[in-house]
Backbone as a chain_set.jsonl record, in Angstrom:
{"seq": "MTFNGENSPYVRDEKRLADVIAAIQTLGTYRFYKMDFKGWADRISGDEKLCDHWETVFKEHPEFFRLDATRDQASLVIRRQHSKLFNVDNHQDITKNEFLALNEEQKSRVSRSPLSPEEISTLINTAVLLHARAIEHKRNMRWWIPILTAGIAGLSATIGAFIGSMSGNG", "coords": {"N": [[-163.006, 53.963, 185.531], [-164.391, 56.138, 183.192], [-167.166, 58.349, 182.808], [-167.627, 60.199, 180.936], [-167.747, 61.924, 177.781], [-166.418, 60.279, 174.866], [-165.864, 57.803, 176.029], [-167.969, 57.139, 177.614], [-170.467, 54.819, 178.519], [-173.041, 55.518, 177.894], [-172.774, 56.97, 175.58], [-171.314, 55.381, 173.808], [-173.009, 53.231, 173.192], [-175.916, 53.291, 171.521], [-178.364, 52.355, 172.432], [-178.133, 52.282, 175.13], [-179.207, 53.989, 177.196], [-181.926, 53.282, 177.133], [-181.656, 50.596, 177.849], [-180.632, 50.823, 180.477], [-182.766, 52.107, 181.743], [-184.773, 50.14, 181.438], [-183.618, 48.093, 182.956], [-183.501, 49.306, 185.508], [-186.255, 49.576, 186.06], [-187.05, 46.873, 186.083], [-185.307, 45.564, 187.981], [-185.964, 47.101, 190.105], [-188.617, 46.52, 190.711], [-189.141, 43.782, 190.676], [-189.947, 40.84, 192.531], [-187.821, 39.527, 193.86], [-184.773, 40.892, 194.965], [-182.177, 40.49, 193.998], [-180.434, 38.636, 191.458], [-179.091, 36.161, 189.205], [-177.262, 36.849, 186.124], [-178.399, 35.58, 183.924], [-181.004, 35.117, 184.77], [-181.879, 37.794, 185.115], [-181.651, 38.641, 182.462], [-183.658, 37.147, 181.243], [-185.897, 38.159, 182.614], [-185.82, 40.887, 181.942], [-185.491, 41.124, 179.086], [-186.602, 38.865, 178.044], [-185.015, 36.833, 177.078], [-182.743, 34.555, 177.828], [-180.285, 34.169, 176.659], [-179.139, 36.611, 176.35], [-177.634, 37.211, 178.521], [-174.902, 37.959, 178.804], [-174.892, 40.494, 177.696], [-176.502, 41.919, 179.541], [-174.985, 41.607, 181.831], [-172.787, 43.194, 181.148], [-174.048, 45.724, 181.007], [-174.793, 46.039, 183.724], [-172.266, 46.025, 184.972], [-171.006, 48.235, 183.789], [-172.37, 50.337, 184.808], [-172.054, 51.288, 187.634], [-173.151, 53.275, 189.111], [-175.758, 52.701, 189.471], [-176.087, 49.879, 189.715], [-175.041, 46.896, 191.475], [-172.786, 44.177, 191.96], [-172.854, 40.993, 193.561], [-170.788, 39.472, 196.161], [-169.698, 37.209, 194.944], [-169.719, 37.959, 192.346], [-171.604, 37.052, 190.616], [-174.264, 37.72, 190.716], [-176.622, 40.374, 190.322], [-177.854, 43.533, 191.549], [-179.911, 46.387, 192.37], [-178.368, 49.286, 193.622], [-179.704, 51.078, 195.406], [-181.85, 49.53, 196.242], [-180.682, 47.659, 197.831], [-180.488, 48.945, 200.167], [-182.858, 48.751, 201.426], [-184.704, 47.065, 203.978], [-184.393, 43.552, 204.501], [-187.012, 42.192, 204.548], [-189.301, 41.443, 203.154], [-191.951, 39.563, 202.176], [-192.117, 37.555, 199.489], [-194.145, 36.005, 198.533], [-196.658, 36.75, 199.57], [-196.491, 39.4, 199.147], [-195.934, 41.317, 201.148], [-194.548, 43.261, 203.815], [-192.701, 41.929, 206.567], [-192.139, 41.522, 210.106], [-189.051, 41.754, 211.981], [-188.989, 39.802, 213.999], [-190.902, 38.004, 213.02], [-189.535, 37.164, 210.757], [-187.313, 35.855, 211.929], [-188.599, 33.691, 213.051], [-189.138, 32.038, 210.924], [-188.569, 29.047, 208.931], [-185.669, 27.76, 207.115], [-186.335, 27.366, 204.385], [-188.607, 28.975, 204.153], [-187.431, 31.437, 204.745], [-185.94, 31.818, 202.463], [-187.763, 32.844, 200.777], [-188.014, 35.439, 201.329], [-187.252, 38.768, 200.664], [-185.769, 41.919, 199.715], [-187.756, 44.837, 199.94], [-189.682, 45.972, 197.112], [-188.994, 48.879, 195.046], [-190.444, 52.125, 195.463], [-192.766, 53.894, 193.305], [-191.868, 56.541, 193.155], [-189.138, 56.341, 193.855], [-188.178, 54.808, 191.712], [-188.751, 56.549, 189.605], [-187.021, 58.659, 190.268], [-184.522, 57.411, 189.913], [-184.633, 56.836, 187.15], [-184.816, 59.43, 186.107], [-182.313, 60.33, 186.907], [-180.651, 58.681, 185.342], [-181.35, 59.613, 182.783], [-180.425, 62.245, 182.986], [-177.629, 61.785, 183.365], [-177.065, 60.6, 180.898], [-177.675, 62.747, 179.143], [-175.722, 64.579, 179.982], [-173.383, 63.194, 179.287], [-173.624, 63.127, 176.49], [-173.572, 65.887, 175.962], [-171.027, 66.505, 176.934], [-169.445, 65.065, 175.146], [-170.049, 66.452, 172.808], [-169.015, 68.976, 173.466], [-166.324, 68.404, 173.582], [-165.407, 68.445, 171.014], [-164.652, 70.926, 170.051], [-162.048, 71.598, 169.422], [-161.359, 70.398, 167.03], [-161.793, 71.852, 164.485], [-159.883, 73.881, 164.857], [-157.49, 72.448, 165.141], [-157.396, 71.23, 162.603], [-157.163, 73.485, 160.944], [-154.707, 74.411, 161.89], [-152.97, 72.308, 161.168], [-153.254, 72.421, 158.394], [-152.196, 74.972, 157.911], [-149.552, 74.605, 158.837], [-148.728, 72.628, 157.063], [-148.837, 74.063, 154.641], [-146.879, 75.975, 155.142], [-144.582, 74.354, 155.416], [-144.582, 73.233, 152.864], [-144.16, 75.543, 151.307], [-141.632, 76.258, 152.227], [-140.111, 74.002, 151.456], [-140.48, 74.24, 148.707], [-139.207, 76.709, 148.198], [-136.611, 76.033, 148.871], [-135.995, 74.076, 147.007], [-136.065, 75.562, 144.74], [-133.776, 77.039, 144.893], [-131.767, 75.332, 144.322]], "CA": [[-163.829, 54.118, 184.334], [-164.948, 57.474, 183.06], [-168.515, 58.381, 182.27], [-167.731, 61.398, 180.112], [-167.257, 61.889, 176.41], [-166.437, 59.087, 174.02], [-165.756, 56.583, 176.827], [-169.2, 56.898, 178.363], [-171.331, 53.779, 177.943], [-174.239, 56.166, 177.365], [-172.454, 57.481, 174.245], [-170.83, 54.276, 172.963], [-174.101, 52.338, 172.807], [-177.097, 54.137, 171.325], [-179.514, 51.805, 173.167], [-177.78, 52.132, 176.541], [-180.157, 54.642, 178.094], [-183.123, 52.425, 177.174], [-181.31, 49.393, 178.631], [-180.517, 51.196, 181.888], [-184.126, 52.354, 182.23], [-185.443, 48.836, 181.549], [-183.028, 47.377, 184.096], [-183.961, 49.97, 186.744], [-187.652, 49.211, 186.285], [-187.166, 45.448, 186.408], [-184.632, 45.276, 189.24], [-186.627, 47.858, 191.161], [-189.97, 46.052, 191.033], [-189.271, 42.331, 190.758], [-190.101, 40.437, 193.926], [-186.498, 39.271, 194.431], [-183.948, 42.066, 194.674], [-180.977, 40.134, 193.243], [-180.557, 37.43, 190.665], [-177.951, 36.022, 188.292], [-177.417, 37.569, 184.854], [-179.31, 34.82, 183.069], [-182.35, 35.403, 185.271], [-182.246, 39.172, 184.77], [-181.821, 38.715, 181.012], [-184.987, 36.612, 180.968], [-186.906, 39.069, 183.156], [-185.798, 42.184, 181.264], [-185.659, 41.068, 177.631], [-187.251, 37.627, 177.631], [-184.06, 35.977, 176.382], [-181.616, 34.221, 178.702], [-179.038, 34.213, 175.891], [-178.608, 37.965, 176.415], [-177.066, 37.416, 179.862], [-173.638, 38.692, 178.699], [-175.247, 41.896, 177.46], [-176.971, 42.527, 180.789], [-173.83, 41.662, 182.737], [-172.041, 44.388, 180.743], [-174.808, 46.904, 181.448], [-174.673, 46.16, 185.188], [-170.874, 46.345, 185.324], [-170.635, 49.56, 183.293], [-173.18, 51.367, 185.47], [-172.024, 51.121, 189.09], [-173.954, 54.315, 189.737], [-177.074, 52.117, 189.735], [-176.104, 48.437, 189.934], [-173.932, 46.261, 192.183], [-172.673, 42.731, 191.893], [-172.615, 40.417, 194.89], [-169.391, 39.107, 196.437], [-169.259, 36.187, 193.985], [-169.772, 38.609, 191.029], [-172.535, 36.267, 189.802], [-175.617, 38.247, 190.81], [-176.713, 41.835, 190.301], [-178.987, 44.174, 192.21], [-179.873, 47.846, 192.374], [-177.72, 49.799, 194.83], [-180.682, 51.65, 196.325], [-182.715, 48.486, 196.788], [-179.918, 46.971, 198.873], [-180.633, 49.718, 201.399], [-184.131, 48.371, 202.047], [-184.621, 45.903, 204.87], [-184.712, 42.268, 203.869], [-188.18, 41.732, 205.3], [-190.437, 41.456, 202.237], [-192.39, 38.223, 201.808], [-192.396, 37.622, 198.05], [-195.349, 35.24, 198.192], [-197.873, 37.518, 199.854], [-196.173, 40.784, 198.805], [-196.082, 42.149, 202.338], [-193.418, 43.326, 204.721], [-192.851, 41.206, 207.824], [-191.285, 42.071, 211.156], [-187.797, 41.019, 212.226], [-189.352, 38.612, 214.786], [-191.556, 37.071, 212.106], [-188.475, 36.6, 209.925], [-186.522, 34.932, 212.734], [-189.406, 32.505, 213.332], [-189.293, 31.239, 209.702], [-187.542, 28.03, 208.657], [-184.759, 28.182, 206.041], [-187.06, 27.425, 203.109], [-189.443, 30.174, 204.196], [-186.545, 32.605, 204.695], [-185.507, 32.011, 201.082], [-188.861, 33.535, 200.1], [-188.012, 36.814, 201.84], [-186.32, 39.592, 199.9], [-185.868, 43.346, 200.034], [-188.994, 45.351, 199.351], [-189.552, 46.676, 195.822], [-188.916, 50.339, 195.123], [-191.678, 52.886, 195.243], [-192.757, 54.581, 192.005], [-191.053, 57.755, 193.279], [-187.731, 55.94, 193.808], [-187.896, 54.405, 190.333], [-188.757, 57.776, 188.812], [-185.783, 59.379, 190.573], [-183.416, 56.709, 189.249], [-184.762, 57.038, 185.703], [-184.439, 60.824, 185.838], [-180.856, 60.402, 187.055], [-180.069, 58.061, 184.141], [-181.561, 60.541, 181.669], [-179.504, 63.362, 183.202], [-176.274, 61.309, 183.084], [-177.003, 60.426, 179.444], [-177.616, 64.083, 178.537], [-174.408, 65.159, 180.295], [-172.371, 62.499, 178.479], [-173.787, 63.618, 175.113], [-173.107, 67.274, 175.949], [-169.574, 66.476, 177.108], [-168.888, 64.618, 173.864], [-170.214, 67.566, 171.879], [-168.089, 70.038, 173.869], [-164.952, 67.97, 173.369], [-165.073, 68.543, 169.588], [-164.347, 72.304, 169.694], [-160.664, 71.703, 168.98], [-161.151, 69.768, 165.716], [-161.547, 72.838, 163.42], [-158.626, 74.586, 165.135], [-156.401, 71.527, 164.804], [-157.388, 71.078, 161.144], [-156.596, 74.72, 160.384], [-153.289, 74.426, 162.254], [-152.264, 71.33, 160.322], [-153.248, 72.964, 157.029], [-151.233, 76.076, 157.903], [-148.216, 74.031, 158.972], [-148.436, 71.952, 155.793], [-148.574, 75.103, 153.642], [-145.582, 76.559, 155.476], [-143.554, 73.364, 155.066], [-144.586, 73.155, 151.399], [-143.52, 76.752, 150.787], [-140.214, 76.173, 152.576], [-139.493, 73.013, 150.569], [-140.5, 74.823, 147.363], [-138.171, 77.732, 148.097], [-135.325, 75.363, 148.957], [-135.73, 73.364, 145.759], [-135.869, 76.572, 143.711], [-132.417, 77.559, 145.036], [-130.808, 74.28, 143.974]], "C": [[-164.423, 55.514, 184.326], [-166.342, 57.401, 182.442], [-168.727, 59.611, 181.405], [-167.27, 61.117, 178.696], [-167.406, 60.556, 175.714], [-166.445, 57.794, 174.827], [-167.033, 56.244, 177.59], [-170.015, 55.786, 177.71], [-172.631, 54.364, 177.387], [-174.022, 56.647, 175.928], [-172.065, 56.344, 173.301], [-171.957, 53.413, 172.425], [-175.389, 53.149, 172.726], [-178.34, 53.63, 172.067], [-179.273, 51.76, 174.678], [-178.771, 52.782, 177.491], [-181.42, 53.797, 178.234], [-182.854, 51.167, 177.997], [-181.244, 49.702, 180.119], [-181.903, 51.428, 182.481], [-184.885, 51.04, 182.4], [-184.922, 48.06, 182.751], [-183.472, 47.988, 185.417], [-185.388, 49.554, 187.061], [-187.78, 47.768, 186.735], [-186.535, 45.128, 187.753], [-185.288, 46.002, 190.409], [-187.958, 47.285, 191.594], [-190.11, 44.541, 191.177], [-189.258, 41.894, 192.216], [-188.783, 40.079, 194.599], [-185.573, 40.404, 194.026], [-182.665, 41.743, 193.926], [-181.17, 38.79, 192.568], [-179.314, 37.342, 189.775], [-178.285, 36.685, 186.948], [-178.402, 36.884, 183.919], [-180.763, 35.104, 183.473], [-182.802, 36.815, 184.926], [-182.463, 39.312, 183.264], [-183.215, 38.224, 180.62], [-186.073, 37.579, 181.431], [-186.979, 40.361, 182.337], [-186.147, 42.059, 179.784], [-186.303, 39.784, 177.136], [-186.336, 36.659, 176.925], [-182.838, 35.752, 177.262], [-180.268, 34.317, 177.986], [-178.403, 35.602, 175.904], [-177.944, 38.264, 177.765], [-175.74, 38.175, 179.816], [-173.889, 40.188, 178.489], [-175.639, 42.569, 178.777], [-175.863, 42.576, 181.831], [-173.001, 42.911, 182.429], [-172.746, 45.654, 181.208], [-174.635, 47.108, 182.95], [-173.267, 46.591, 185.593], [-170.489, 47.763, 184.905], [-171.43, 50.686, 183.945], [-173.222, 51.148, 186.986], [-172.767, 52.234, 189.829], [-175.351, 53.805, 190.081], [-177.022, 50.673, 190.227], [-174.864, 47.963, 190.696], [-173.979, 44.765, 191.951], [-172.426, 42.221, 193.304], [-171.151, 40.005, 195.014], [-168.85, 38.084, 195.447], [-169.208, 36.727, 192.554], [-170.705, 37.871, 190.066], [-173.951, 36.818, 189.777], [-175.576, 39.77, 190.878], [-177.95, 42.305, 191.042], [-178.853, 45.677, 192.043], [-179.257, 48.31, 193.695], [-178.763, 50.273, 195.833], [-181.56, 50.57, 196.973], [-182.008, 47.716, 197.891], [-180.008, 47.711, 200.201], [-181.955, 49.419, 202.102], [-183.911, 47.154, 202.948], [-185.019, 44.641, 204.125], [-185.826, 41.604, 204.672], [-189.446, 41.757, 204.433], [-190.76, 40.031, 201.823], [-192.851, 38.264, 200.352], [-193.67, 36.882, 197.659], [-196.632, 36.008, 198.458], [-197.674, 39.023, 199.638], [-196.389, 41.743, 199.979], [-194.788, 42.141, 203.141], [-193.742, 42.523, 205.974], [-191.923, 41.848, 208.852], [-190.028, 41.22, 211.288], [-188.098, 39.745, 213.011], [-190.049, 37.566, 213.924], [-190.518, 36.394, 211.215], [-187.686, 35.55, 210.699], [-187.268, 33.638, 213.039], [-189.561, 31.586, 212.11], [-188.227, 30.155, 209.623], [-186.733, 28.483, 207.446], [-185.454, 28.29, 204.687], [-187.933, 28.673, 203.049], [-188.598, 31.443, 204.114], [-186.063, 32.869, 203.268], [-186.569, 32.737, 200.256], [-189.023, 34.966, 200.618], [-186.921, 37.585, 201.12], [-186.384, 41.022, 200.419], [-187.095, 43.893, 199.315], [-188.727, 46.062, 198.027], [-189.499, 48.187, 196.044], [-190.284, 50.964, 194.909], [-191.619, 53.512, 193.849], [-191.883, 55.851, 192.034], [-189.564, 57.421, 193.204], [-187.326, 55.554, 192.383], [-187.826, 55.634, 189.43], [-187.475, 58.575, 189.035], [-184.59, 58.731, 189.878], [-183.453, 56.912, 187.738], [-184.364, 58.464, 185.334], [-182.926, 61.011, 185.945], [-180.166, 59.809, 185.833], [-180.201, 58.986, 182.939], [-180.597, 61.723, 181.781], [-178.063, 62.958, 182.895], [-176.059, 61.119, 181.581], [-176.852, 61.784, 178.763], [-176.258, 64.731, 178.786], [-173.308, 64.498, 179.467], [-172.427, 62.964, 177.026], [-173.244, 65.042, 175.006], [-171.586, 67.338, 176.075], [-168.894, 66.06, 175.8], [-168.933, 65.757, 172.846], [-169.2, 68.679, 172.193], [-166.631, 69.674, 173.623], [-164.512, 68.13, 171.92], [-164.694, 69.956, 169.156], [-162.971, 72.446, 169.063], [-160.428, 71.158, 167.568], [-160.944, 70.809, 164.608], [-160.224, 73.593, 163.621], [-157.438, 73.716, 164.755], [-156.281, 71.363, 163.291], [-156.767, 72.313, 160.477], [-155.105, 74.809, 160.682], [-152.469, 73.485, 161.401], [-152.169, 71.84, 158.89], [-152.228, 74.095, 156.917], [-149.801, 75.581, 157.978], [-147.798, 73.341, 157.677], [-148.1, 72.964, 154.712], [-147.206, 75.73, 153.871], [-144.454, 75.621, 155.091], [-143.444, 73.241, 153.549], [-143.888, 74.355, 150.778], [-142.022, 76.717, 151.05], [-139.487, 75.195, 151.644], [-139.43, 73.536, 149.143], [-139.422, 75.871, 147.202], [-136.789, 77.129, 148.145], [-135.005, 74.662, 147.634], [-135.534, 74.344, 144.616], [-134.464, 77.143, 143.757], [-131.392, 76.569, 144.527], [-130.521, 74.251, 142.563]], "O": [[-164.902, 56.002, 185.349], [-166.645, 56.503, 181.656], [-169.862, 60.022, 181.165], [-166.5, 60.189, 178.448], [-168.363, 59.812, 175.929], [-166.976, 56.786, 174.362], [-167.145, 55.155, 178.154], [-170.232, 55.799, 176.498], [-173.251, 53.769, 176.505], [-174.971, 56.723, 175.148], [-172.445, 56.347, 172.13], [-171.866, 52.911, 171.304], [-175.89, 53.635, 173.739], [-179.27, 54.401, 172.305], [-180.113, 51.256, 175.424], [-179.14, 52.179, 178.499], [-181.926, 53.618, 179.342], [-183.717, 50.722, 178.754], [-181.744, 48.93, 180.936], [-182.181, 50.994, 183.599], [-185.57, 50.85, 183.405], [-185.698, 47.441, 183.48], [-183.789, 47.257, 186.355], [-185.698, 49.217, 188.203], [-188.531, 47.467, 187.663], [-187.167, 44.482, 188.587], [-185.181, 45.573, 191.558], [-188.398, 47.525, 192.719], [-191.095, 44.065, 191.742], [-188.61, 42.533, 193.046], [-188.634, 40.306, 195.8], [-185.584, 40.834, 192.873], [-182.104, 42.624, 193.275], [-181.937, 37.937, 193.016], [-178.582, 38.318, 189.612], [-179.435, 37.032, 186.678], [-179.153, 37.548, 183.205], [-181.63, 35.305, 182.622], [-183.937, 37.031, 184.503], [-183.368, 40.029, 182.837], [-183.871, 38.819, 179.764], [-187.057, 37.794, 180.723], [-188.067, 40.869, 182.07], [-186.996, 42.794, 179.279], [-186.528, 39.628, 175.936], [-186.808, 35.752, 176.239], [-182.003, 36.641, 177.422], [-179.235, 34.521, 178.623], [-177.247, 35.753, 175.51], [-177.72, 39.424, 178.11], [-175.474, 38.971, 180.716], [-173.182, 41.033, 179.04], [-175.161, 43.66, 179.088], [-175.817, 43.507, 182.635], [-172.562, 43.606, 183.346], [-172.107, 46.559, 181.745], [-174.362, 48.221, 183.399], [-173.109, 47.439, 186.471], [-169.719, 48.423, 185.604], [-171.188, 51.86, 183.664], [-174.276, 50.862, 187.553], [-172.986, 52.141, 191.037], [-176.051, 54.41, 190.894], [-177.83, 50.282, 191.069], [-173.786, 48.546, 190.581], [-175.041, 44.168, 191.772], [-171.86, 42.926, 194.14], [-170.371, 40.173, 194.076], [-167.658, 38.095, 195.144], [-168.718, 36.05, 191.651], [-170.61, 38.041, 188.85], [-174.754, 36.438, 188.925], [-174.641, 40.369, 191.409], [-178.947, 41.592, 191.152], [-177.808, 46.177, 191.626], [-179.589, 47.785, 194.758], [-178.702, 49.896, 197.004], [-181.959, 50.703, 198.13], [-182.657, 47.178, 198.788], [-179.645, 47.167, 201.244], [-182.141, 49.801, 203.258], [-183.035, 46.327, 202.696], [-185.871, 44.664, 203.237], [-185.62, 40.61, 205.368], [-190.533, 42.057, 204.927], [-189.94, 39.364, 201.191], [-193.84, 38.916, 200.02], [-194.214, 37.107, 196.578], [-197.581, 35.936, 197.677], [-198.572, 39.82, 199.911], [-196.95, 42.827, 199.823], [-194.04, 41.163, 203.149], [-194.896, 42.442, 206.394], [-191.032, 42.622, 208.501], [-189.958, 40.106, 210.769], [-187.516, 38.7, 212.718], [-189.809, 36.37, 214.085], [-190.607, 35.195, 210.949], [-187.418, 34.468, 210.177], [-186.644, 32.601, 213.262], [-190.064, 30.47, 212.245], [-187.131, 30.303, 210.164], [-187.074, 29.483, 206.815], [-185.18, 29.217, 203.925], [-187.993, 29.347, 202.021], [-189.005, 32.418, 203.482], [-185.806, 34.016, 202.904], [-186.287, 33.194, 199.149], [-190.039, 35.615, 200.373], [-185.796, 37.105, 200.985], [-186.994, 41.285, 201.455], [-187.425, 43.458, 198.212], [-187.676, 46.677, 197.843], [-189.906, 48.695, 197.089], [-191.156, 50.392, 194.255], [-190.538, 53.646, 193.277], [-191.238, 56.183, 191.041], [-188.805, 58.141, 192.557], [-186.253, 55.934, 191.912], [-186.935, 55.739, 188.586], [-186.907, 59.111, 188.083], [-183.743, 59.427, 189.317], [-182.414, 57.136, 187.116], [-183.652, 58.675, 184.352], [-182.33, 61.758, 185.169], [-179.193, 60.378, 185.34], [-179.259, 59.126, 182.159], [-180.019, 62.151, 180.782], [-177.344, 63.707, 182.234], [-174.992, 61.442, 181.057], [-175.991, 61.951, 177.899], [-175.703, 65.367, 177.889], [-172.396, 65.178, 178.998], [-171.387, 63.173, 176.401], [-172.532, 65.363, 174.055], [-170.937, 68.134, 175.398], [-167.886, 66.645, 175.405], [-167.969, 65.991, 172.116], [-168.602, 69.251, 171.281], [-165.792, 70.562, 173.47], [-163.328, 67.961, 171.629], [-164.434, 70.165, 167.972], [-162.761, 73.341, 168.244], [-159.388, 71.438, 166.973], [-159.992, 70.67, 163.841], [-159.532, 73.903, 162.651], [-156.492, 74.187, 164.124], [-155.171, 71.358, 162.757], [-155.95, 72.193, 159.565], [-154.324, 75.233, 159.83], [-151.377, 73.841, 160.957], [-151.128, 71.709, 158.246], [-151.481, 74.166, 155.941], [-148.931, 76.079, 157.263], [-146.65, 73.457, 157.247], [-147.168, 72.746, 153.937], [-146.463, 75.986, 152.923], [-143.466, 76.054, 154.497], [-142.341, 73.153, 153.009], [-143.114, 74.207, 149.833], [-141.23, 77.105, 150.191], [-138.416, 75.493, 151.115], [-138.444, 73.309, 148.442], [-138.774, 75.919, 146.156], [-135.87, 77.657, 147.52], [-133.854, 74.663, 147.197], [-134.902, 74.002, 143.617], [-133.994, 77.684, 142.756], [-130.238, 76.943, 144.319], [-129.732, 73.422, 142.11]]}, "num_chains": 1, "name": "protein.A"}
């Protein structure tokens, strides 16, 4: 998949940058680091019925988002690099020994720590930069249109003149 020009999801969908920023903020700060598309749709836009939309956003932006092995859940790439030692109930990191001492139900309440404001800001700035580059690339790809139009017009005039001169000889 290319992220330049007309094929860029940033260019094809005028709301894409806003969607990517909303997803970064939500996936970066929610207490659980991964969730299914329906859950993210509810968290991000308040409407579970938009799960297909958010699945598309996550899939079209692998620079930020990853799907799990089952392809049913999404997370932020950078957040997957954090240790899975964040207790979502008391919003505190725990040690590896504390984690190992938990029962299975308690372990299900442990996730990866949320991103810092600086990490979120960096991701948002990256999305804005990628969007700007895609727009600029699209703009730069149009330089050939006037040249092609002039070339076609010139070729058409030449063919027309040739046909006119041939029919005048008959």
